[in-house]
Short mmCIF file of C-alpha atoms in Angstrom, two decimals:
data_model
loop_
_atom_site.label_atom_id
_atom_site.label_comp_id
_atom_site.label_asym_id
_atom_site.label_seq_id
_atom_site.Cartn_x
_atom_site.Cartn_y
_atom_site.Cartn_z
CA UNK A 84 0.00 0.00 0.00
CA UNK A 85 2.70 2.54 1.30
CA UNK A 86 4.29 1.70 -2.05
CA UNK A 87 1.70 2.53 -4.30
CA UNK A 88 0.98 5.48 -2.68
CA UNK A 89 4.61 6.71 -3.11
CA UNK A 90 4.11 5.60 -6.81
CA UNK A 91 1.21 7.83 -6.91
CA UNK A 92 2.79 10.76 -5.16
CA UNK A 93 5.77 10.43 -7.64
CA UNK A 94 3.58 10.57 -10.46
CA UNK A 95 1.45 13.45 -9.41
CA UNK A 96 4.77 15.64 -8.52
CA UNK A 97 6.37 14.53 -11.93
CA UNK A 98 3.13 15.42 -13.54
CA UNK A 99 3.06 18.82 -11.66
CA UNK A 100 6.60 19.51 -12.57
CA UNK A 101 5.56 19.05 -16.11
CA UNK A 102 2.48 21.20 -15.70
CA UNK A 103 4.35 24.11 -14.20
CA UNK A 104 7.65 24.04 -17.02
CA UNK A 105 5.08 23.99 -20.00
CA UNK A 106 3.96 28.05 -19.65
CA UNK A 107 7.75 28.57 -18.86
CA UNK A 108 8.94 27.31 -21.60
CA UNK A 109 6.46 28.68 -23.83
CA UNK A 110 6.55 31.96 -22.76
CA UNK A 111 10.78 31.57 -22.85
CA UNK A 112 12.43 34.72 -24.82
CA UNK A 113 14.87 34.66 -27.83
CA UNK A 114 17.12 37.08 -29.74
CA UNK A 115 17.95 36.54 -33.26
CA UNK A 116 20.44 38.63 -35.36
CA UNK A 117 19.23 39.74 -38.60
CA UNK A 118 21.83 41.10 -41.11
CA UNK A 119 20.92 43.28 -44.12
CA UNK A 120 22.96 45.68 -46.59
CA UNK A 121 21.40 48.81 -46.03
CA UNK A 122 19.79 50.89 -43.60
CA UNK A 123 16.14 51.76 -43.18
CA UNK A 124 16.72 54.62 -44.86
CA UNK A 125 16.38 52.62 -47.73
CA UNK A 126 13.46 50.03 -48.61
CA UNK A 127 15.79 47.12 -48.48
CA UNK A 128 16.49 48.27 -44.63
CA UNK A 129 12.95 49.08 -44.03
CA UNK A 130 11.46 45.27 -45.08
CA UNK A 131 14.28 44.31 -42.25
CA UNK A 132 12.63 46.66 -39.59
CA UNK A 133 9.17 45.70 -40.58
CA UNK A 134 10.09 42.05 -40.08
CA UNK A 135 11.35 42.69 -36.92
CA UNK A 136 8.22 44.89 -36.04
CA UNK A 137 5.95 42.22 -36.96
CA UNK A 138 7.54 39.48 -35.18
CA UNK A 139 7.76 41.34 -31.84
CA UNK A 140 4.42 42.74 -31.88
CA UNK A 141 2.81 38.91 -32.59
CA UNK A 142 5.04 36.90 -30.24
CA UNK A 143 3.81 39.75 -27.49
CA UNK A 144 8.13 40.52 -27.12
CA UNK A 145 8.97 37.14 -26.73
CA UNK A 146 10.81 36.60 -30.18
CA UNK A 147 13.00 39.57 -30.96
CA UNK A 148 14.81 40.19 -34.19
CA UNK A 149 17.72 42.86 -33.77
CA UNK A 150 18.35 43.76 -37.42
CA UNK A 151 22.04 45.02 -37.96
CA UNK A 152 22.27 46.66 -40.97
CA UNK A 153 25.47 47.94 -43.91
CA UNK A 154 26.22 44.18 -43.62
CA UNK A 155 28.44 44.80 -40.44
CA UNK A 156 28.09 41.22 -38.91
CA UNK A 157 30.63 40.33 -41.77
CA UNK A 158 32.50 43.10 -41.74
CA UNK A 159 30.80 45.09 -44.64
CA UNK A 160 31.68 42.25 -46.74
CA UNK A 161 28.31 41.43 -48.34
CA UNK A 162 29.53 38.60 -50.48
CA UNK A 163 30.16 36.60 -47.26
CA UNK A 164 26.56 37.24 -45.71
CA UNK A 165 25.41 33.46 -46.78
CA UNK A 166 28.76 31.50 -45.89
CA UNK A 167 28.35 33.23 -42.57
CA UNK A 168 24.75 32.72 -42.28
CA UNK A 169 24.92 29.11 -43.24
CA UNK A 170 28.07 28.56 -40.65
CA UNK A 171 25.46 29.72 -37.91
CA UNK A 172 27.55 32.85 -37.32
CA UNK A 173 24.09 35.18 -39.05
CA UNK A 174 20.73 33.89 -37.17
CA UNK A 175 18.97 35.07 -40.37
CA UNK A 176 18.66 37.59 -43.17
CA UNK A 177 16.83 40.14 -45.26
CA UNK A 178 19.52 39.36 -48.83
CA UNK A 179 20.25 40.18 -51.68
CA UNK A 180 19.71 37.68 -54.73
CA UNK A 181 23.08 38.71 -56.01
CA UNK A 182 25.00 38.57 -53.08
CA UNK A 183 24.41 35.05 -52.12
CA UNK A 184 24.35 34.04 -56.06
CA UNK A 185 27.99 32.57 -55.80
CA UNK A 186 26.97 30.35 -53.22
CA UNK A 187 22.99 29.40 -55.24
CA UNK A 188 23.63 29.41 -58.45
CA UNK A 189 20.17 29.15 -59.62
CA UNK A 190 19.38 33.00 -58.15
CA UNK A 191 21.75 34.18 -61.14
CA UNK A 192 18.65 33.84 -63.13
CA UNK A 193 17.69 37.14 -61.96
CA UNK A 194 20.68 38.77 -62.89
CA UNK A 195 20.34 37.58 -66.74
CA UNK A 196 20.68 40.73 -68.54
CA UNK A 197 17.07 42.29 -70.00
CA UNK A 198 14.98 38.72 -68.70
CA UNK A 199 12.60 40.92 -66.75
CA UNK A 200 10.85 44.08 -68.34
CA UNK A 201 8.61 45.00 -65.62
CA UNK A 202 7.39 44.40 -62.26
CA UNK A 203 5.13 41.56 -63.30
CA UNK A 204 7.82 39.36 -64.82
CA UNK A 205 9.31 39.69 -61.56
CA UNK A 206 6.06 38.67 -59.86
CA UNK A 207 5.91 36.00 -62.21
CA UNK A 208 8.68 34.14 -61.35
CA UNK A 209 9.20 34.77 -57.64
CA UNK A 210 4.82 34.19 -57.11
CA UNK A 211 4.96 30.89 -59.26
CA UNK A 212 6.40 27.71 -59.69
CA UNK A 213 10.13 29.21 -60.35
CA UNK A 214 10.14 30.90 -57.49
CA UNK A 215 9.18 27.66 -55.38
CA UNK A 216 12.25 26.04 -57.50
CA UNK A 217 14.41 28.76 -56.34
CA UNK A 218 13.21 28.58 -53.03
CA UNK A 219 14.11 24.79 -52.95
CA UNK A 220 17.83 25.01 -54.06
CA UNK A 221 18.62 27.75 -51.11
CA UNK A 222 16.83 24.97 -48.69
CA UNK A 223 19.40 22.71 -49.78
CA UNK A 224 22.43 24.84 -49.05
CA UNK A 225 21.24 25.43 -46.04
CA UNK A 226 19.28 28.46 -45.44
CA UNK A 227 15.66 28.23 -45.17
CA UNK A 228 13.39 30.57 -47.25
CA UNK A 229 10.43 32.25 -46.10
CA UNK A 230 9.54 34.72 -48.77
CA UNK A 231 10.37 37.34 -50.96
CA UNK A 232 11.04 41.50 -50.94
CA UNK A 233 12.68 44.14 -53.49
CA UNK A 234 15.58 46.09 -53.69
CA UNK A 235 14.21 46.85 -57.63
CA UNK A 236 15.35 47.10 -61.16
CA UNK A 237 18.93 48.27 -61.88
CA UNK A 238 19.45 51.01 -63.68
CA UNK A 239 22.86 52.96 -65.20
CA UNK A 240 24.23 56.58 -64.52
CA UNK A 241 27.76 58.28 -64.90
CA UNK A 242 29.18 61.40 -65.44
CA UNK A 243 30.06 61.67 -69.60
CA UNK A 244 27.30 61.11 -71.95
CA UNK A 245 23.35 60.21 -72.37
CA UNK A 246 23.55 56.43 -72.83
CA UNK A 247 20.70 55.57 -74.93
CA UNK A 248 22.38 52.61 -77.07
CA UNK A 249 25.00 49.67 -76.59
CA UNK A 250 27.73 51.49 -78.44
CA UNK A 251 27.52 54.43 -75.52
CA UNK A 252 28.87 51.86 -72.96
CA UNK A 253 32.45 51.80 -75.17
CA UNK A 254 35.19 51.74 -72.61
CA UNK A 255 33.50 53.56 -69.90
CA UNK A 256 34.22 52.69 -66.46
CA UNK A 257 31.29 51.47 -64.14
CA UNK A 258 31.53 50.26 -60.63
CA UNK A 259 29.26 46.61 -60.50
CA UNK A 260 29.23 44.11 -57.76
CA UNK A 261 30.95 41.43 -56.90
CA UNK A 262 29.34 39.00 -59.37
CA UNK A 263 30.93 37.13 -62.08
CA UNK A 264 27.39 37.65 -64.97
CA UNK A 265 27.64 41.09 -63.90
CA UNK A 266 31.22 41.86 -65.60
CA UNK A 267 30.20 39.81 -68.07
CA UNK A 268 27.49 41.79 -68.84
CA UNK A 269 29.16 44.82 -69.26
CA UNK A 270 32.24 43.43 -70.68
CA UNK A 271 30.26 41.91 -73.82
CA UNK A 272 29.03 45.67 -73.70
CA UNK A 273 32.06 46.72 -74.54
CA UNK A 274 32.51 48.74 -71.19
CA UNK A 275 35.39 48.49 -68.63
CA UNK A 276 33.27 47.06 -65.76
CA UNK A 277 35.18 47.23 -61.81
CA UNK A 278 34.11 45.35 -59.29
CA UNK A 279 34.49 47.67 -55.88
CA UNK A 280 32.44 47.96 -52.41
CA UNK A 281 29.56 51.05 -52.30
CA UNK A 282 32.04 52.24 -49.98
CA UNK A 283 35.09 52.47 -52.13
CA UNK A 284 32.50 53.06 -54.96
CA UNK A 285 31.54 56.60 -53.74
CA UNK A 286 35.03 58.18 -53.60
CA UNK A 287 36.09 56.61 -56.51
CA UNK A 288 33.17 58.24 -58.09
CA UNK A 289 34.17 61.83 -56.64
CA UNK A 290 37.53 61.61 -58.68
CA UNK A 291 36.45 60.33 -61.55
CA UNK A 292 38.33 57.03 -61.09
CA UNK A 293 35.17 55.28 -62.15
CA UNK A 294 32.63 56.88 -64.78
CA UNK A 295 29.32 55.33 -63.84
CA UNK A 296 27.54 52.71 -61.63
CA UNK A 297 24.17 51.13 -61.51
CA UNK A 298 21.77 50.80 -58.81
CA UNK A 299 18.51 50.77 -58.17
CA UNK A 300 16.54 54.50 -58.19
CA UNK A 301 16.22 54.48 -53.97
CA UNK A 302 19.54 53.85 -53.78
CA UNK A 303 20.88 56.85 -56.10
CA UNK A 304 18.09 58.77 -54.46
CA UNK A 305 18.82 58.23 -51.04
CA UNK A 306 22.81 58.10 -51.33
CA UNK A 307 22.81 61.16 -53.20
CA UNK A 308 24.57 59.79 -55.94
CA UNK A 309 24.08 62.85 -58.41
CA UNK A 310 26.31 64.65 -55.73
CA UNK A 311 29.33 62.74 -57.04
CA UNK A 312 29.24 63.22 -60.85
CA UNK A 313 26.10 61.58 -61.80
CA UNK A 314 24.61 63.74 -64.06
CA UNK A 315 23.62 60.94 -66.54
CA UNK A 316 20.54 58.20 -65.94
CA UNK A 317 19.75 55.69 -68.01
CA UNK A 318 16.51 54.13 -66.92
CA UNK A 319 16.98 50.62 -68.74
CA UNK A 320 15.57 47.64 -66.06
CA UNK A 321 18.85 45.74 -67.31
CA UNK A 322 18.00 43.32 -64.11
CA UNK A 323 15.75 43.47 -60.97
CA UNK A 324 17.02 42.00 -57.60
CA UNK A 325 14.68 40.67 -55.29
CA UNK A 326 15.26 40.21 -51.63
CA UNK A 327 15.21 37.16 -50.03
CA UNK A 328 13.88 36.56 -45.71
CA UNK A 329 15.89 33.92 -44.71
CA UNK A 330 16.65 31.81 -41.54
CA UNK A 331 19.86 29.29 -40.82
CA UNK A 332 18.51 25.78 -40.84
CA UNK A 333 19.93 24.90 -37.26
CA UNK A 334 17.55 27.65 -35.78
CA UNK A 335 14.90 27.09 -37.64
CA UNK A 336 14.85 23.43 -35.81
CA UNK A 337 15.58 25.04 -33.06
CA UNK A 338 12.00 26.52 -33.39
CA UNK A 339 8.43 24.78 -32.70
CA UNK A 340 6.19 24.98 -35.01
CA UNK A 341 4.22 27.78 -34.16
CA UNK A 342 6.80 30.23 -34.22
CA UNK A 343 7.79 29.15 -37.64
CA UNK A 344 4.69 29.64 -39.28
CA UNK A 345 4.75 33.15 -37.26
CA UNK A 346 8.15 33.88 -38.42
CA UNK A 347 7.25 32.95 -41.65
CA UNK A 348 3.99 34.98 -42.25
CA UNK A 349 5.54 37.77 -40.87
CA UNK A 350 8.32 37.80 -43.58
CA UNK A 351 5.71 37.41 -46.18
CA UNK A 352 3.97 40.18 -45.08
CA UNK A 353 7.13 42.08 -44.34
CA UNK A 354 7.51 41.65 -48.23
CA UNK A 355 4.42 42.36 -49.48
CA UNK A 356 4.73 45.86 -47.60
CA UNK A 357 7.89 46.43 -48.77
CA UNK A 358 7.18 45.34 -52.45
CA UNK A 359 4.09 47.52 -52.65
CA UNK A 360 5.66 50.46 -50.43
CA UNK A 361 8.91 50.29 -52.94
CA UNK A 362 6.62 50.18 -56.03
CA UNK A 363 4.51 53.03 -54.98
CA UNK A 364 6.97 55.77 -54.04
CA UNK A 365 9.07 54.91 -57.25
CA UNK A 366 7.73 57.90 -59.60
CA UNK A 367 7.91 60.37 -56.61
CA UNK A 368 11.37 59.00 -55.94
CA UNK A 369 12.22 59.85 -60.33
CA UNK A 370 10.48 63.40 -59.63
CA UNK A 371 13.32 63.75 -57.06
CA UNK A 372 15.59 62.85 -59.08
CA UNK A 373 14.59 65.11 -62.15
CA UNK A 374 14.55 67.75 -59.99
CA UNK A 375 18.14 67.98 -58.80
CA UNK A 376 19.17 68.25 -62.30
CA UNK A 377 19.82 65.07 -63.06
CA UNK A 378 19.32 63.90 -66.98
CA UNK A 379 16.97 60.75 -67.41
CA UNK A 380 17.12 58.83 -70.15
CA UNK A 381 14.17 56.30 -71.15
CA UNK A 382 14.65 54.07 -74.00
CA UNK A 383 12.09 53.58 -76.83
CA UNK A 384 11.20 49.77 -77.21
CA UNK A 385 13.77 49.91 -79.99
CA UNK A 386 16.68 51.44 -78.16
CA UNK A 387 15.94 48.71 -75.32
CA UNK A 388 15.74 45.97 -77.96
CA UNK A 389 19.32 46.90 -79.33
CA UNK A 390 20.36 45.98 -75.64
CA UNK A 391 18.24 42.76 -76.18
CA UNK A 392 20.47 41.75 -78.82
CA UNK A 393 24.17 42.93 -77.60
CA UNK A 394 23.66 40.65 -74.38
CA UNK A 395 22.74 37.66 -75.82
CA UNK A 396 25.61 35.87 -76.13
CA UNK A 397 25.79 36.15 -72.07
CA UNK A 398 22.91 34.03 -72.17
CA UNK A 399 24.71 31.06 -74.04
CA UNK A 400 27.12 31.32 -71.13
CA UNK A 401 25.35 31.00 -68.10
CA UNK A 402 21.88 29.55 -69.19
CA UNK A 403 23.78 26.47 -68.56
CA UNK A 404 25.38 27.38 -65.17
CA UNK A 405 21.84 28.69 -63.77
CA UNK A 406 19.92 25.26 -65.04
CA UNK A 407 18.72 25.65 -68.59
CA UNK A 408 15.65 24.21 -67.84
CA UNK A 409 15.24 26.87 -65.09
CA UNK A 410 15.79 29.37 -67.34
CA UNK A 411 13.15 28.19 -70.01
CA UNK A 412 10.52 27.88 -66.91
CA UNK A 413 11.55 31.23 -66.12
CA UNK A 414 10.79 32.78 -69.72
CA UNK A 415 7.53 30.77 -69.89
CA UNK A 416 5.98 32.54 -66.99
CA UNK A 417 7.18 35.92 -67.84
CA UNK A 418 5.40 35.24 -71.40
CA UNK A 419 2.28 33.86 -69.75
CA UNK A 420 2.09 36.80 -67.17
#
């Protein structure tokens, strides 16, 4: 009897040991370091803060993302953002397609020259089946996915000449990044392309070491870029980069389910906000532009063709690197958009 009665107690005090860790552990805080490239003075930085906004607010304080932006958890070395991230030294990430293209090849798709005109052929292949495929080969080196932003399309200043053709680009000097299709690009252009940091970009731009860059318009607008020579904007959508939320794969594990479908809806909506926010201020962001004396060029559908055609042979190149068949699903759902 005495026996089964210690059984019993043992059982009840295990089971009221249980009872009280359960609302412990749930209600248990955790910090998470979020690296992006910019600040929130630019979009890109702003879809970081929103994400981190979100995530507090619907975990009540209990999940907290502290976003540390101008890639300074790897030393301002962007390129390094996904080893880092994958190595467990980066919790997660709001990223840049091209910066962690070296490490997925697959997300050079988007830097193909001239594949996207327009927002919707973006939309098309990030919102459909190639953007799931996409999605799937970052998953397998490592970093898991949870949905998309926009840093926007490209487009090409410097300080000589209105660019409104091919032959324009003849052995001028543009700052790109670190990507391999990118100085290809602009190599088959016939341009002398550099590959340099923002930071050394800006000074180099000043002297007139460098004759041109590209970016996208909230970056020119908010870096004051027509302060350092840039007099000349070409408004050509040569490539859009998207931005990627992202999470290591060790803490997403570490995670139970419920906070990764909360961490994961609030990157998706994080993106959407971002996406639409980024779309919307884009003509009063060109006004702003205009206005400081800066001369835009917009190509006629022929002008933009003959940049169609001078870039083509890039595609032979890396169509194969990306996946071919990737590629072709690609250009499918831009035609069907």
């Amino acid at each position: 009897m005495t026996m089964r009665v210690s059984k019993l107690a043992a059982a009840f005090t295990a089971a009221l040991g249980l009872t009280l860790a359960t609302p412990s552990l749930a209600q248990e805080t955790r910090e998470f370091s979020v690296s992006t490239v910019l600040s929130d003075a630019f979009p890109w930085g702003q879809a970081a803060t929103k994400w981190a906004e979100l995530v507090n607010e619907r975990s009540e304080g209990r999940l907290t993302l502290k976003v540390y932006p101008n890639a300074q958890l790897v030393s301002g070395d962007q390129t390094r953002e996904f080893s880092a991230m994958r190595s467990g030294l980066i919790d997660m990430a709001v990223a840049s397609t091209i910066n962690w293209s070296p490490q997925v090849p697959e997300l050079n798709l988007f830097s193909l020259p001239f594949l996207m005109p327009d927002e919707a052929a973006i939309d098309a292949i990030t919102q459909g089946d190639t953007g799931e495929r996409i999605f799937a080969a970052i998953d397998r080196k490592g970093i898991m996915p949870l949905a998309w932003g926009e840093n926007g399309f490209r487009e090409l200043s410097n300080s000589k000449q209105q660019i409104d053709g091919p032959e324009d680009l003849k052995g001028l000097k543009v700052r790109v990044v670190g990507s391999p299709l990118f100085l290809d690009t602009f190599n088959t252009l016939g341009a002398n392309p550099t590959q340099m940091s923002w930071a050394d970009a800006q000074p180099a731009l000043t002297t007139g070491a460098i004759d041109g860059q590209e970016n996208p318009l909230s970056v020119f607008d908010v870096a004051r870029v027509d302060q350092v020579g840039q007099k000349h904007l070409t408004l050509w959508h040569y490539m859009a980069d998207p931005l990627i939320f992202g999470v290591n794969k060790r803490v997403w594990k570490s995670l139970p389910a419920e906070d990764q479908q909360l961490l994961r809806q609030a990157a998706i909506d994080a993106g959407a906000w971002e996406i639409e926010k980024s779309r919307r201020e884009l003509a009063d962001t060109l006004s702003a532009i205009k206005a400081r004396g800066v001369e835009v060029t917009e190509l006629t559908p022929e002008q933009h063709q003959a940049f169609v055609d001078a870039t083509a042979e890039v595609y032979e190149k890396w169509a194969p690197r990306i996946g071919t068949e990737l590629v072709e699903q690609a250009k499918a759902a831009i035609a069907a958009r």
